[in-house]
């Protein structure tokens, strides 16, 4: 029978001593002979007494400090009467246990418990960066690389090292960060934003450079070229007025320095003996006082230089406007080309201001409309739609004529000619509700013997293929096919063989 030790402070000490093993055993429980009678756990460092009982070393040594009697049989005990039970220790250390870390399903001998725990991926460990999180070892790398607020990150803009939790504040003031100009939307470094607005930003409001001559216009920088081009005469007039004002300011100064000869009566004869050569010379520049002459010459020289600069500025701006206009036209063509490539053989052509062509008919002209070019696929055939709103030949005046024309494309040398396939042309019903629409649809099958389907030799084949009488004009204008003065023509291209020549 186990005796309770005498009252003492041992209860407090037992909480800190190394008692027996309290582990999840593989078999659920362990043989009672391995149980320590003091702590009731599996014996750790088992010690056998002279009376034949076995205890945890820490438990029995703590016991005999308070009582010299065996807790099981009351026999006298002493440290000299106890020895380590190596056989029992070997048996206990060979017992199999389950990993105590939640989520881990491994089992192992008790002897390997510490080594497993040191590398167990499910063990809770503190973050090495010092953040307050406890996490499983298997999540540690991801936490350190992506989640820890105390991990060090390098700003991708300025290469400065900052803690992850401080990165948002750093980005709000990073001078190398690309930010959007609030006016024009351009991306510039924060450190260069002011200089961007002072010299580059297209939407900053600035005065006309002729403001010194009296132009009061203020506009966005991007509108300056068009303003200069539209106001050439006004600017020249302002410069001319400025010159006139300066000339009027010069005349009193010159007149005040004229010699007396300039104010002599006209009837005074130059043959008079009282008139000498120095009185006859009335050139205001020559006769002006020395100081006044220099000032007038300098001011006249400045005016001439200003006029030359103004002329050069106008010429330069005119050239810039022409270049920008050419660039814009080139970009618009490229954009239309890209849009045509991505339609993938299904093209919608919006014919705006359709009813306005009636007026051109009243004036005696026959309008012919061509759609932007489009492709059957990204690397396919290029073509366009031709529309004659008043028809041609036997359809003239009664029907709308619709044709398809092949155009020169970037990949013509790699495509197989003549074109073989089917083409579906439609004029869409834009007003009827879904499910009730009555589109005007017709089909075309390629005829390789016709010139219309051969490889183009000009920008657009002169020969087209389609219908002289595609749809009655009365049906188009009075039906559901024109909405908001817009007609929509649809083309669907189905190629038999669009593979490129290898």
PDB file of N, CA and C in Angstrom, residues 1-3 20 33-61 63-64 69-75 77 82-85 88 92:
ATOM      1  N   UNK A   1       0.850  -1.194   0.000  1.00  0.00           N
ATOM      2  CA  UNK A   1       0.000   0.000   0.000  1.00  0.00           C
ATOM      3  C   UNK A   1       0.888   1.247   0.000  1.00  0.00           C
ATOM      4  N   UNK A   2       0.555   2.229  -0.874  1.00  0.00           N
ATOM      5  CA  UNK A   2       1.373   3.439  -1.025  1.00  0.00           C
ATOM      6  C   UNK A   2       1.032   4.421   0.078  1.00  0.00           C
ATOM      7  N   UNK A   3       2.094   4.885   0.762  1.00  0.00           N
ATOM      8  CA  UNK A   3       1.896   5.883   1.818  1.00  0.00           C
ATOM      9  C   UNK A   3       2.038   7.282   1.248  1.00  0.00           C
ATOM     10  N   UNK A  20       7.517  11.011 -14.609  1.00  0.00           N
ATOM     11  CA  UNK A  20       7.457   9.972 -15.616  1.00  0.00           C
ATOM     12  C   UNK A  20       6.921  10.448 -16.948  1.00  0.00           C
ATOM     13  N   UNK A  33       3.744  -2.848 -14.734  1.00  0.00           N
ATOM     14  CA  UNK A  33       5.040  -2.999 -14.075  1.00  0.00           C
ATOM     15  C   UNK A  33       5.981  -1.848 -14.427  1.00  0.00           C
ATOM     16  N   UNK A  34       5.602  -1.076 -15.478  1.00  0.00           N
ATOM     17  CA  UNK A  34       6.443   0.075 -15.831  1.00  0.00           C
ATOM     18  C   UNK A  34       5.914   1.363 -15.217  1.00  0.00           C
ATOM     19  N   UNK A  35       4.888   1.258 -14.380  1.00  0.00           N
ATOM     20  CA  UNK A  35       4.266   2.443 -13.818  1.00  0.00           C
ATOM     21  C   UNK A  35       4.944   2.827 -12.508  1.00  0.00           C
ATOM     22  N   UNK A  36       5.244   4.097 -12.357  1.00  0.00           N
ATOM     23  CA  UNK A  36       5.849   4.611 -11.121  1.00  0.00           C
ATOM     24  C   UNK A  36       4.752   4.748 -10.074  1.00  0.00           C
ATOM     25  N   UNK A  37       4.892   4.111  -8.855  1.00  0.00           N
ATOM     26  CA  UNK A  37       3.855   4.203  -7.831  1.00  0.00           C
ATOM     27  C   UNK A  37       3.680   5.604  -7.270  1.00  0.00           C
ATOM     28  N   UNK A  38       4.634   6.498  -7.508  1.00  0.00           N
ATOM     29  CA  UNK A  38       4.532   7.853  -6.953  1.00  0.00           C
ATOM     30  C   UNK A  38       3.785   8.777  -7.911  1.00  0.00           C
ATOM     31  N   UNK A  39       4.261   8.893  -9.157  1.00  0.00           N
ATOM     32  CA  UNK A  39       3.622   9.833 -10.108  1.00  0.00           C
ATOM     33  C   UNK A  39       2.572   9.152 -10.965  1.00  0.00           C
ATOM     34  N   UNK A  40       2.502   7.803 -10.898  1.00  0.00           N
ATOM     35  CA  UNK A  40       1.528   7.014 -11.652  1.00  0.00           C
ATOM     36  C   UNK A  40       1.692   7.141 -13.165  1.00  0.00           C
ATOM     37  N   UNK A  41       2.898   7.509 -13.599  1.00  0.00           N
ATOM     38  CA  UNK A  41       3.215   7.602 -15.023  1.00  0.00           C
ATOM     39  C   UNK A  41       4.262   6.557 -15.361  1.00  0.00           C
ATOM     40  N   UNK A  42       4.552   6.376 -16.636  1.00  0.00           N
ATOM     41  CA  UNK A  42       5.584   5.424 -17.043  1.00  0.00           C
ATOM     42  C   UNK A  42       6.927   5.927 -16.547  1.00  0.00           C
ATOM     43  N   UNK A  43       7.689   5.036 -15.934  1.00  0.00           N
ATOM     44  CA  UNK A  43       8.923   5.419 -15.232  1.00  0.00           C
ATOM     45  C   UNK A  43       9.945   6.059 -16.181  1.00  0.00           C
ATOM     46  N   UNK A  44      10.496   7.166 -15.721  1.00  0.00           N
ATOM     47  CA  UNK A  44      11.568   7.837 -16.426  1.00  0.00           C
ATOM     48  C   UNK A  44      12.853   7.630 -15.624  1.00  0.00           C
ATOM     49  N   UNK A  45      13.907   7.125 -16.256  1.00  0.00           N
ATOM     50  CA  UNK A  45      15.162   6.784 -15.572  1.00  0.00           C
ATOM     51  C   UNK A  45      14.874   5.882 -14.356  1.00  0.00           C
ATOM     52  N   UNK A  46      14.333   4.690 -14.601  1.00  0.00           N
ATOM     53  CA  UNK A  46      13.872   3.833 -13.492  1.00  0.00           C
ATOM     54  C   UNK A  46      15.001   3.456 -12.523  1.00  0.00           C
ATOM     55  N   UNK A  47      14.674   3.520 -11.230  1.00  0.00           N
ATOM     56  CA  UNK A  47      15.605   3.162 -10.137  1.00  0.00           C
ATOM     57  C   UNK A  47      14.931   2.068  -9.299  1.00  0.00           C
ATOM     58  N   UNK A  48      15.698   1.013  -8.947  1.00  0.00           N
ATOM     59  CA  UNK A  48      15.151  -0.080  -8.118  1.00  0.00           C
ATOM     60  C   UNK A  48      15.744   0.016  -6.726  1.00  0.00           C
ATOM     61  N   UNK A  49      14.856  -0.165  -5.732  1.00  0.00           N
ATOM     62  CA  UNK A  49      15.291  -0.086  -4.328  1.00  0.00           C
ATOM     63  C   UNK A  49      15.738  -1.465  -3.869  1.00  0.00           C
ATOM     64  N   UNK A  50      16.348  -1.495  -2.676  1.00  0.00           N
ATOM     65  CA  UNK A  50      16.821  -2.767  -2.112  1.00  0.00           C
ATOM     66  C   UNK A  50      15.682  -3.695  -1.752  1.00  0.00           C
ATOM     67  N   UNK A  51      14.459  -3.097  -1.614  1.00  0.00           N
ATOM     68  CA  UNK A  51      13.299  -3.925  -1.301  1.00  0.00           C
ATOM     69  C   UNK A  51      12.591  -4.425  -2.556  1.00  0.00           C
ATOM     70  N   UNK A  52      13.145  -4.093  -3.753  1.00  0.00           N
ATOM     71  CA  UNK A  52      12.630  -4.668  -4.988  1.00  0.00           C
ATOM     72  C   UNK A  52      11.598  -3.836  -5.715  1.00  0.00           C
ATOM     73  N   UNK A  53      11.333  -2.615  -5.251  1.00  0.00           N
ATOM     74  CA  UNK A  53      10.360  -1.773  -5.945  1.00  0.00           C
ATOM     75  C   UNK A  53      11.083  -0.795  -6.888  1.00  0.00           C
ATOM     76  N   UNK A  54      10.314  -0.355  -7.927  1.00  0.00           N
ATOM     77  CA  UNK A  54      10.927   0.484  -8.957  1.00  0.00           C
ATOM     78  C   UNK A  54      10.137   1.798  -9.079  1.00  0.00           C
ATOM     79  N   UNK A  55      10.921   2.900  -9.180  1.00  0.00           N
ATOM     80  CA  UNK A  55      10.350   4.238  -9.269  1.00  0.00           C
ATOM     81  C   UNK A  55      11.117   5.079 -10.293  1.00  0.00           C
ATOM     82  N   UNK A  56      10.503   6.226 -10.664  1.00  0.00           N
ATOM     83  CA  UNK A  56      11.251   7.235 -11.434  1.00  0.00           C
ATOM     84  C   UNK A  56      12.355   7.762 -10.527  1.00  0.00           C
ATOM     85  N   UNK A  57      13.552   7.994 -11.083  1.00  0.00           N
ATOM     86  CA  UNK A  57      14.651   8.501 -10.272  1.00  0.00           C
ATOM     87  C   UNK A  57      14.253   9.810  -9.592  1.00  0.00           C
ATOM     88  N   UNK A  58      13.699  10.744 -10.315  1.00  0.00           N
ATOM     89  CA  UNK A  58      13.350  12.037  -9.741  1.00  0.00           C
ATOM     90  C   UNK A  58      12.293  11.888  -8.653  1.00  0.00           C
ATOM     91  N   UNK A  59      11.324  10.971  -8.860  1.00  0.00           N
ATOM     92  CA  UNK A  59      10.233  10.816  -7.887  1.00  0.00           C
ATOM     93  C   UNK A  59      10.759  10.251  -6.568  1.00  0.00           C
ATOM     94  N   UNK A  60      11.552   9.179  -6.611  1.00  0.00           N
ATOM     95  CA  UNK A  60      11.992   8.539  -5.373  1.00  0.00           C
ATOM     96  C   UNK A  60      13.007   9.393  -4.615  1.00  0.00           C
ATOM     97  N   UNK A  61      13.868  10.124  -5.379  1.00  0.00           N
ATOM     98  CA  UNK A  61      14.835  10.990  -4.687  1.00  0.00           C
ATOM     99  C   UNK A  61      14.117  12.134  -3.988  1.00  0.00           C
ATOM    100  N   UNK A  63      11.146  11.880  -2.812  1.00  0.00           N
ATOM    101  CA  UNK A  63      10.423  11.251  -1.694  1.00  0.00           C
ATOM    102  C   UNK A  63      11.311  11.068  -0.477  1.00  0.00           C
ATOM    103  N   UNK A  64      12.524  10.519  -0.672  1.00  0.00           N
ATOM    104  CA  UNK A  64      13.355  10.175   0.492  1.00  0.00           C
ATOM    105  C   UNK A  64      13.957  11.425   1.133  1.00  0.00           C
ATOM    106  N   UNK A  69      11.467   6.066   4.251  1.00  0.00           N
ATOM    107  CA  UNK A  69      10.797   4.781   4.127  1.00  0.00           C
ATOM    108  C   UNK A  69      10.275   4.589   2.704  1.00  0.00           C
ATOM    109  N   UNK A  70      10.275   3.348   2.221  1.00  0.00           N
ATOM    110  CA  UNK A  70       9.756   3.023   0.886  1.00  0.00           C
ATOM    111  C   UNK A  70       8.270   3.345   0.843  1.00  0.00           C
ATOM    112  N   UNK A  71       7.785   4.090  -0.140  1.00  0.00           N
ATOM    113  CA  UNK A  71       6.363   4.450  -0.202  1.00  0.00           C
ATOM    114  C   UNK A  71       5.458   3.261  -0.453  1.00  0.00           C
ATOM    115  N   UNK A  72       6.056   2.116  -0.850  1.00  0.00           N
ATOM    116  CA  UNK A  72       5.216   0.953  -1.130  1.00  0.00           C
ATOM    117  C   UNK A  72       5.144  -0.005   0.056  1.00  0.00           C
ATOM    118  N   UNK A  73       6.348  -0.321   0.690  1.00  0.00           N
ATOM    119  CA  UNK A  73       6.358  -1.324   1.753  1.00  0.00           C
ATOM    120  C   UNK A  73       6.913  -0.804   3.078  1.00  0.00           C
ATOM    121  N   UNK A  74       7.231   0.465   3.179  1.00  0.00           N
ATOM    122  CA  UNK A  74       7.726   1.093   4.401  1.00  0.00           C
ATOM    123  C   UNK A  74       9.095   0.581   4.834  1.00  0.00           C
ATOM    124  N   UNK A  75       9.829  -0.074   3.941  1.00  0.00           N
ATOM    125  CA  UNK A  75      11.186  -0.503   4.285  1.00  0.00           C
ATOM    126  C   UNK A  75      12.091   0.720   4.295  1.00  0.00           C
ATOM    127  N   UNK A  77      14.968   3.149   3.449  1.00  0.00           N
ATOM    128  CA  UNK A  77      15.600   3.441   2.162  1.00  0.00           C
ATOM    129  C   UNK A  77      16.751   4.404   2.358  1.00  0.00           C
ATOM    130  N   UNK A  82      19.840   2.019  -3.554  1.00  0.00           N
ATOM    131  CA  UNK A  82      19.099   2.093  -4.818  1.00  0.00           C
ATOM    132  C   UNK A  82      20.089   2.037  -5.970  1.00  0.00           C
ATOM    133  N   UNK A  83      19.647   1.475  -7.104  1.00  0.00           N
ATOM    134  CA  UNK A  83      20.510   1.409  -8.292  1.00  0.00           C
ATOM    135  C   UNK A  83      19.643   1.565  -9.550  1.00  0.00           C
ATOM    136  N   UNK A  84      20.288   2.021 -10.602  1.00  0.00           N
ATOM    137  CA  UNK A  84      19.582   2.206 -11.876  1.00  0.00           C
ATOM    138  C   UNK A  84      19.256   0.857 -12.483  1.00  0.00           C
ATOM    139  N   UNK A  85      17.978   0.693 -12.883  1.00  0.00           N
ATOM    140  CA  UNK A  85      17.525  -0.561 -13.489  1.00  0.00           C
ATOM    141  C   UNK A  85      17.660  -0.429 -15.017  1.00  0.00           C
ATOM    142  N   UNK A  88      15.068  -2.475 -17.186  1.00  0.00           N
ATOM    143  CA  UNK A  88      13.746  -1.848 -17.255  1.00  0.00           C
ATOM    144  C   UNK A  88      13.793  -0.592 -18.132  1.00  0.00           C
ATOM    145  N   UNK A  92      11.535   0.082 -21.365  1.00  0.00           N
ATOM    146  CA  UNK A  92      10.662   1.265 -21.456  1.00  0.00           C
ATOM    147  C   UNK A  92      10.992   2.101 -22.691  1.00  0.00           C
TER     148      UNK A  92
END
